Amino acid sequence: MYSLSANYLAGHIDEVLELANADEVLVTLDSSDNLMIMKESSWRALQDIAHLFATPVNAERLQQSLQQVRAEYLVESDIA
């Protein structure tokens, strides 16, 4: 993750956008909350995950499915 000041961001937007293609970019602001710049595809993926885990019932189902997949994957089998 890169960390930049807002002043640097204003004068170097092209460089910042290039960094955002590789990682998240943290813009530090003196007067308020910081700003995070990331690729849109990464943002959408995070939103999808948040949506999937938004309700306790759905989160529990996903956890159970993950545990089931892990259990099946870790089962020893006889390979002849």
C-alpha positions as semicolon CSV with decimal commas, in nm:
position;residue;x (nm);y (nm);z (nm)
1;M;0,000;0,000;0,000
2;Y;0,125;0,347;-0,084
3;S;0,066;0,654;0,132
4;L;0,053;1,001;-0,023
5;S;-0,038;1,353;0,089
6;A;-0,330;1,535;-0,074
7;N;-0,089;1,798;-0,209
8;Y;0,115;1,530;-0,385
9;L;-0,202;1,378;-0,526
10;A;-0,313;1,706;-0,681
11;G;0,012;1,746;-0,874
12;H;0,071;1,383;-0,968
13;I;-0,266;1,230;-1,054
14;D;-0,128;1,022;-1,343
15;E;0,136;0,863;-1,119
16;V;-0,124;0,798;-0,850
17;L;-0,353;0,625;-1,097
18;E;-0,062;0,408;-1,209
19;L;0,001;0,309;-0,846
20;A;-0,368;0,228;-0,805
21;N;-0,337;-0,033;-1,079
22;A;-0,092;-0,228;-0,862
23;D;-0,211;-0,158;-0,506
24;E;-0,430;0,057;-0,293
25;V;-0,321;0,417;-0,251
26;L;-0,377;0,590;0,083
27;V;-0,406;0,969;0,059
28;T;-0,342;1,130;0,396
29;L;-0,534;1,448;0,475
30;D;-0,453;1,685;0,759
31;S;-0,804;1,811;0,820
32;S;-1,027;1,504;0,791
33;D;-1,045;1,132;0,723
34;N;-0,795;0,983;0,484
35;L;-0,884;0,876;0,132
36;M;-0,826;0,532;-0,023
37;I;-0,785;0,492;-0,398
38;M;-0,812;0,144;-0,548
39;K;-0,900;-0,025;-0,873
40;E;-1,272;-0,041;-0,944
41;S;-1,256;-0,418;-0,985
42;S;-1,112;-0,450;-0,633
43;W;-1,380;-0,221;-0,495
44;R;-1,657;-0,421;-0,664
45;A;-1,514;-0,748;-0,529
46;L;-1,517;-0,607;-0,176
47;Q;-1,875;-0,489;-0,221
48;D;-1,977;-0,836;-0,342
49;I;-1,820;-0,996;-0,035
50;A;-1,986;-0,745;0,198
51;H;-2,321;-0,817;0,035
52;L;-2,277;-1,193;0,074
53;F;-2,199;-1,158;0,444
54;A;-2,459;-0,886;0,511
55;T;-2,710;-1,112;0,684
56;P;-2,629;-1,355;0,965
57;V;-2,815;-1,638;0,791
58;N;-2,624;-1,598;0,466
59;A;-2,293;-1,560;0,649
60;E;-2,360;-1,883;0,842
61;R;-2,445;-2,070;0,521
62;L;-2,126;-1,950;0,357
63;Q;-1,920;-2,052;0,660
64;Q;-2,080;-2,398;0,660
65;S;-2,013;-2,440;0,289
66;L;-1,651;-2,338;0,334
67;Q;-1,608;-2,585;0,620
68;Q;-1,763;-2,859;0,408
69;V;-1,531;-2,788;0,116
70;R;-1,230;-2,786;0,346
71;A;-1,334;-3,114;0,507
72;E;-1,385;-3,282;0,170
73;Y;-1,056;-3,146;0,039
74;L;-0,860;-3,271;0,339
75;V;-1,004;-3,624;0,340
76;E;-0,738;-3,884;0,273
77;S;-0,804;-4,115;-0,016
78;D;-0,639;-4,435;-0,132
79;I;-0,460;-4,366;-0,456
80;A;-0,383;-4,687;-0,638
